[in-house]
Coordinates of C-alpha atoms in Angstrom, one line a residue:
M14 CA 88.9 4.2 -13.2
T15 CA 87.8 5.7 -9.7
E16 CA 86.2 2.7 -7.4
D17 CA 84.4 3.2 -4.3
H18 CA 85.2 1.2 -0.9
A19 CA 83.5 -1.8 -2.6
G20 CA 85.1 -1.7 -5.7
R21 CA 82.0 -0.1 -8.1
R22 CA 82.8 2.0 -10.4
V23 CA 82.0 5.6 -9.5
D24 CA 83.0 7.6 -12.4
V25 CA 80.0 9.3 -15.0
S26 CA 81.1 10.4 -18.2
A27 CA 79.0 13.2 -19.6
S28 CA 77.4 11.2 -22.1
D29 CA 76.0 8.5 -19.6
F30 CA 75.0 11.2 -17.4
A31 CA 73.1 12.7 -20.3
A32 CA 71.3 9.3 -21.0
L33 CA 70.4 8.8 -17.6
V34 CA 68.8 12.4 -17.4
D35 CA 66.6 11.2 -20.7
A36 CA 65.5 7.8 -19.4
L37 CA 64.3 9.3 -16.0
S38 CA 63.2 12.8 -17.2
T39 CA 59.3 13.2 -16.6
W40 CA 58.6 16.2 -18.3
G41 CA 55.4 16.4 -20.2
R42 CA 54.1 13.6 -17.9
W43 CA 51.3 15.6 -16.3
G44 CA 51.2 18.3 -18.9
E45 CA 53.4 21.0 -20.1
T46 CA 52.4 23.7 -17.3
D47 CA 52.6 21.2 -15.0
E48 CA 54.6 22.5 -11.8
R49 CA 53.8 19.5 -9.1
G50 CA 56.1 17.2 -10.8
A51 CA 56.2 14.2 -8.2
L52 CA 54.0 15.6 -5.8
H53 CA 51.3 13.9 -8.1
Y54 CA 52.1 10.6 -6.6
L55 CA 51.1 11.7 -3.3
S56 CA 47.5 11.4 -3.3
P57 CA 45.0 12.3 -1.1
A58 CA 44.3 8.9 0.1
R59 CA 48.0 8.2 0.7
V60 CA 47.9 11.1 3.2
V61 CA 45.0 9.3 5.0
A62 CA 46.9 5.9 5.1
A63 CA 50.0 7.8 6.3
A64 CA 48.0 9.6 9.1
G65 CA 47.3 5.6 10.2
L66 CA 50.9 5.2 10.8
V67 CA 50.5 7.4 13.9
R68 CA 50.5 4.8 17.4
A69 CA 52.4 6.5 20.1
G70 CA 51.8 10.3 19.3
R71 CA 55.6 11.0 19.3
T72 CA 56.6 14.0 17.4
I73 CA 60.6 14.4 16.6
S74 CA 62.1 17.4 14.6
L75 CA 64.1 16.9 11.6
S76 CA 65.4 20.2 11.7
F77 CA 68.9 21.5 12.5
P78 CA 68.7 24.5 15.1
L79 CA 69.5 27.7 13.4
D80 CA 73.3 28.6 13.2
T81 CA 74.3 32.0 14.0
L82 CA 78.2 30.9 14.3
A83 CA 80.5 31.1 11.3
A84 CA 82.5 27.9 11.0
A85 CA 84.5 25.8 8.1
H86 CA 80.9 24.0 7.4
N87 CA 78.9 27.3 7.7
P88 CA 80.3 29.9 5.6
H89 CA 76.9 32.0 6.1
P90 CA 75.5 31.9 9.4
A91 CA 72.2 32.9 10.2
A92 CA 71.7 36.3 11.3
H93 CA 69.8 36.8 14.5
R94 CA 69.6 40.0 16.6
M95 CA 67.0 41.7 19.1
T96 CA 64.8 44.3 17.8
M97 CA 62.9 44.9 21.3
L98 CA 63.9 44.1 25.2
P99 CA 60.9 43.6 27.7
H100 CA 62.9 45.2 30.5
G101 CA 62.5 48.9 31.6
D102 CA 59.1 50.3 32.5
A103 CA 57.8 48.2 35.6
D104 CA 54.9 50.6 36.7
P105 CA 52.0 48.1 37.6
G106 CA 49.9 47.2 34.6
S107 CA 53.2 48.0 32.0
L108 CA 53.2 46.4 29.1
R109 CA 56.6 45.6 27.1
F110 CA 57.5 42.8 24.3
A111 CA 60.5 40.9 23.7
M112 CA 61.3 40.7 19.4
D113 CA 63.6 39.4 17.7
Y114 CA 64.5 39.5 13.7
V115 CA 66.2 36.4 11.6
G116 CA 67.7 36.3 8.2
F117 CA 70.0 33.6 6.8
H118 CA 70.8 32.2 3.2
Y119 CA 69.0 29.1 3.6
H120 CA 70.5 27.3 0.4
S121 CA 73.9 26.4 2.0
D122 CA 75.4 23.3 3.8
T123 CA 74.1 24.1 7.0
H124 CA 70.5 25.0 7.1
S125 CA 67.4 22.7 6.7
H126 CA 65.6 23.5 3.7
I127 CA 63.5 22.4 0.7
D128 CA 64.3 23.0 -2.6
A129 CA 61.5 24.2 -5.3
L130 CA 61.2 22.7 -8.8
C131 CA 62.9 26.3 -9.8
H132 CA 65.8 25.8 -8.1
V133 CA 67.7 24.0 -10.8
A134 CA 68.2 24.9 -14.4
F135 CA 70.2 22.4 -16.8
D136 CA 70.9 23.4 -20.1
G137 CA 68.8 26.4 -20.1
S138 CA 65.8 24.8 -18.8
L139 CA 63.8 24.3 -15.3
Y140 CA 61.8 21.6 -14.8
N141 CA 59.4 20.6 -17.4
G142 CA 61.5 22.5 -20.5
R143 CA 60.1 25.5 -19.1
S144 CA 62.6 28.7 -19.9
S145 CA 65.8 29.4 -16.9
G146 CA 64.5 33.0 -17.8
Q147 CA 61.4 32.7 -15.8
V148 CA 63.4 33.2 -12.8
T149 CA 64.1 36.6 -12.4
S150 CA 65.5 39.2 -9.8
E151 CA 62.0 39.4 -8.6
G152 CA 61.7 35.5 -7.9
A153 CA 60.3 32.7 -9.8
R154 CA 56.9 32.9 -11.9
V155 CA 56.9 29.2 -12.4
A156 CA 57.6 26.1 -10.4
S157 CA 58.0 28.0 -7.0
I158 CA 57.7 26.8 -3.4
E159 CA 54.2 28.0 -3.2
V160 CA 53.1 24.9 -5.1
L161 CA 53.7 23.4 -1.4
K162 CA 51.4 26.4 0.5
D163 CA 49.2 23.8 1.7
G164 CA 52.1 21.5 3.4
L165 CA 54.1 18.5 2.7
V166 CA 52.0 15.6 4.7
G167 CA 52.9 12.1 3.7
R168 CA 54.3 8.7 4.8
G169 CA 57.9 8.9 5.5
V170 CA 60.5 6.5 5.3
L171 CA 64.0 6.5 6.6
L172 CA 66.6 4.3 5.0
D173 CA 70.0 4.4 7.2
I174 CA 72.6 3.4 5.0
P175 CA 75.6 3.5 7.8
R176 CA 73.7 1.3 9.8
L177 CA 73.7 -1.0 6.6
R178 CA 77.4 -0.8 6.6
G179 CA 78.0 -1.3 10.6
V180 CA 79.5 1.9 10.5
P181 CA 78.8 5.3 12.6
W182 CA 78.7 7.3 9.2
L183 CA 79.8 7.3 5.4
E184 CA 82.8 9.0 4.8
P185 CA 83.0 12.4 2.6
G186 CA 83.1 11.5 -0.7
E187 CA 81.7 8.0 -0.6
H188 CA 78.6 7.5 -2.6
I189 CA 75.2 5.5 -2.2
F190 CA 74.0 3.1 -5.2
G191 CA 70.6 1.4 -5.9
D192 CA 71.4 -2.1 -4.4
E193 CA 72.3 -0.3 -0.9
L194 CA 69.0 1.4 -0.8
E195 CA 67.0 -2.1 -1.7
A196 CA 69.8 -3.8 1.0
A197 CA 68.6 -1.1 3.5
E198 CA 64.7 -2.0 2.8
L199 CA 65.2 -5.6 3.4
E200 CA 67.4 -5.2 6.8
Q201 CA 64.7 -2.4 8.1
G202 CA 62.0 -4.4 6.9
V203 CA 60.5 -1.6 5.0
T204 CA 59.5 -1.2 1.4
V205 CA 59.5 2.6 -0.8
G206 CA 56.2 3.0 -1.9
Q207 CA 54.5 5.3 -4.2
G208 CA 54.3 8.9 -3.3
D209 CA 56.7 8.4 0.1
I210 CA 58.9 11.1 1.2
L211 CA 62.5 9.0 1.4
L212 CA 64.6 10.1 3.8
I213 CA 68.1 8.6 3.4
R214 CA 70.9 9.3 6.6
T215 CA 74.9 8.8 5.7
G216 CA 75.4 10.1 9.5
H217 CA 76.7 13.5 8.3
A218 CA 75.1 15.3 11.6
R219 CA 76.8 12.6 13.7
R220 CA 80.3 12.9 12.0
L221 CA 80.0 16.8 12.6
A222 CA 78.6 16.6 16.3
E223 CA 81.5 14.1 17.0
L224 CA 84.5 15.1 14.9
G225 CA 83.6 18.8 14.1
P226 CA 83.3 21.1 11.5
W227 CA 85.1 20.6 8.0
K228 CA 84.2 22.4 4.4
T229 CA 81.4 20.1 4.1
A230 CA 80.5 22.2 0.6
G231 CA 83.6 19.9 -1.0
A232 CA 83.4 16.7 0.5
K233 CA 80.3 14.9 1.6
A234 CA 78.6 11.3 1.3
G235 CA 75.7 11.3 -1.3
L236 CA 73.9 9.3 -4.1
H237 CA 75.3 8.0 -6.8
P238 CA 73.4 9.1 -10.2
T239 CA 73.1 5.2 -10.9
A240 CA 70.5 5.1 -7.6
M241 CA 68.3 7.4 -9.1
P242 CA 66.4 4.6 -10.8
F243 CA 65.5 3.3 -7.6
V244 CA 63.5 6.5 -6.9
A245 CA 62.1 7.0 -9.8
E246 CA 60.8 3.2 -10.0
R247 CA 59.2 3.3 -6.5
R248 CA 57.5 6.7 -7.6
V249 CA 59.0 8.6 -4.7
A250 CA 57.3 12.0 -4.0
V251 CA 60.1 13.8 -2.3
L252 CA 63.9 13.1 -1.2
G253 CA 65.5 14.3 1.4
S254 CA 69.0 13.5 3.2
D255 CA 71.3 14.8 6.2
G256 CA 73.2 16.1 3.3
N257 CA 72.0 17.7 0.1
S258 CA 71.6 13.7 -1.3
D259 CA 74.6 15.0 -3.8
T260 CA 78.2 13.1 -3.1
A261 CA 81.2 15.7 -3.1
P262 CA 83.4 16.0 -5.1
T263 CA 81.6 14.8 -8.1
T264 CA 82.4 11.8 -9.8
T265 CA 80.4 13.0 -12.8
E266 CA 81.6 14.5 -15.8
G267 CA 81.0 18.2 -16.5
V268 CA 78.1 18.4 -13.1
A269 CA 78.8 19.4 -10.1
F270 CA 75.7 18.5 -8.5
P271 CA 74.0 15.5 -10.4
I272 CA 71.4 14.5 -8.4
H273 CA 69.8 17.9 -8.1
V274 CA 70.0 17.9 -11.8
L275 CA 68.1 14.2 -11.7
A276 CA 65.7 14.9 -9.0
I277 CA 64.7 18.6 -9.6
N278 CA 65.1 19.2 -13.3
A279 CA 64.6 15.9 -14.9
M280 CA 62.1 14.1 -12.3
G281 CA 60.5 16.8 -10.7
V282 CA 61.3 15.6 -7.2
H283 CA 61.6 18.1 -4.5
L284 CA 64.8 17.8 -2.3
L285 CA 64.7 18.4 1.2
D286 CA 68.6 19.3 2.2
Y287 CA 70.5 19.1 5.3
L288 CA 67.9 17.3 7.5
Q289 CA 69.0 16.2 11.2
L290 CA 68.2 12.5 11.1
E291 CA 69.9 11.6 14.4
D292 CA 67.0 11.6 16.5
L293 CA 64.9 9.8 14.5
R294 CA 67.3 7.2 13.7
L295 CA 67.4 6.2 17.7
V296 CA 63.5 6.5 18.0
C297 CA 63.2 4.4 14.7
E298 CA 66.0 1.7 15.8
A299 CA 64.5 1.6 19.6
S300 CA 60.6 1.0 18.2
G301 CA 61.9 -1.2 15.0
R302 CA 60.1 1.4 13.3
W303 CA 61.1 2.9 10.0
E304 CA 57.9 4.4 8.4
F305 CA 56.1 7.5 10.0
L306 CA 53.8 10.4 9.2
F307 CA 55.8 13.2 7.9
V308 CA 54.8 16.6 8.2
S309 CA 56.4 20.1 7.2
A310 CA 54.9 23.4 6.3
P311 CA 57.3 25.3 3.7
L312 CA 56.6 29.5 4.3
R313 CA 54.7 30.8 1.4
I314 CA 57.3 32.9 0.2
V315 CA 56.0 34.2 -3.3
G316 CA 58.2 33.3 -6.0
G317 CA 60.4 31.1 -3.9
T318 CA 63.4 28.9 -5.1
G319 CA 62.4 26.8 -1.8
S320 CA 62.1 27.6 1.9
P321 CA 63.7 26.9 5.6
V322 CA 61.9 24.0 7.1
N323 CA 61.5 22.0 10.1
P324 CA 59.8 18.8 9.6
I325 CA 58.3 16.5 12.0
A326 CA 57.9 12.8 12.2
I327 CA 55.2 11.5 14.0
L328 CA 55.2 8.0 14.9

């Protein structure tokens, strides 16, 4: 039996995980052809209420800069090259443009992105029981990122687990449990509610900045599968983290990404991966506020399994 820093069991058997999938599944809740999943919890009225959280008009990016340098944590760096330069003809009235190209594999451990509900197939099925065959070489025919073509806007809540534990960051491989999410609510004076965009800080970005890169794909802090009932009970619309919400290495038998399976495939909860939460944390601490207006506009990628994002918190 494997235990965490507090002596809690972290191993999850295949049968226990299967039971958790069944218990948390929302398949059929909004109809057999539903592609929005937990976005149904984020009603227009909740968007209006979230807009009322803006008091200072301060905006904060939650995205990492586009990383073009290969490193242990970035084996698939983004490509950025100039395609046109503005210098040359300097005659009066001459006109020149500067232009560039970017391209990258955004489903990675480096680039801030959102996962669509077609991103995860488990036991041959996508969210809501749709066949994984609906995703072809031409893209996803169902549950693509286009469901968010009108943007993701709502109440954002940040829960800071390193703050709760009194450490600068969680170490790779450490799990976050449901009781810690509840304890963070109490300590921060905020309550996660229906339709919220819940962001959970592990300190991943701070550890990278202070200690340097490591092979993050195989070693990072994240949620324990037994924390997901908290997300379900609060009816969270979207879940995000400064990692990818999963702990690595996994302690769930036979499943490398149990949180991805539970959130995306079973619950229909879109995931925001590899957010940069350090700037937001500092502002939240200084202001004593852990809720804010969250705004993001995923790219309209037809058939896309997700999108790069630069989410903005507005306080």
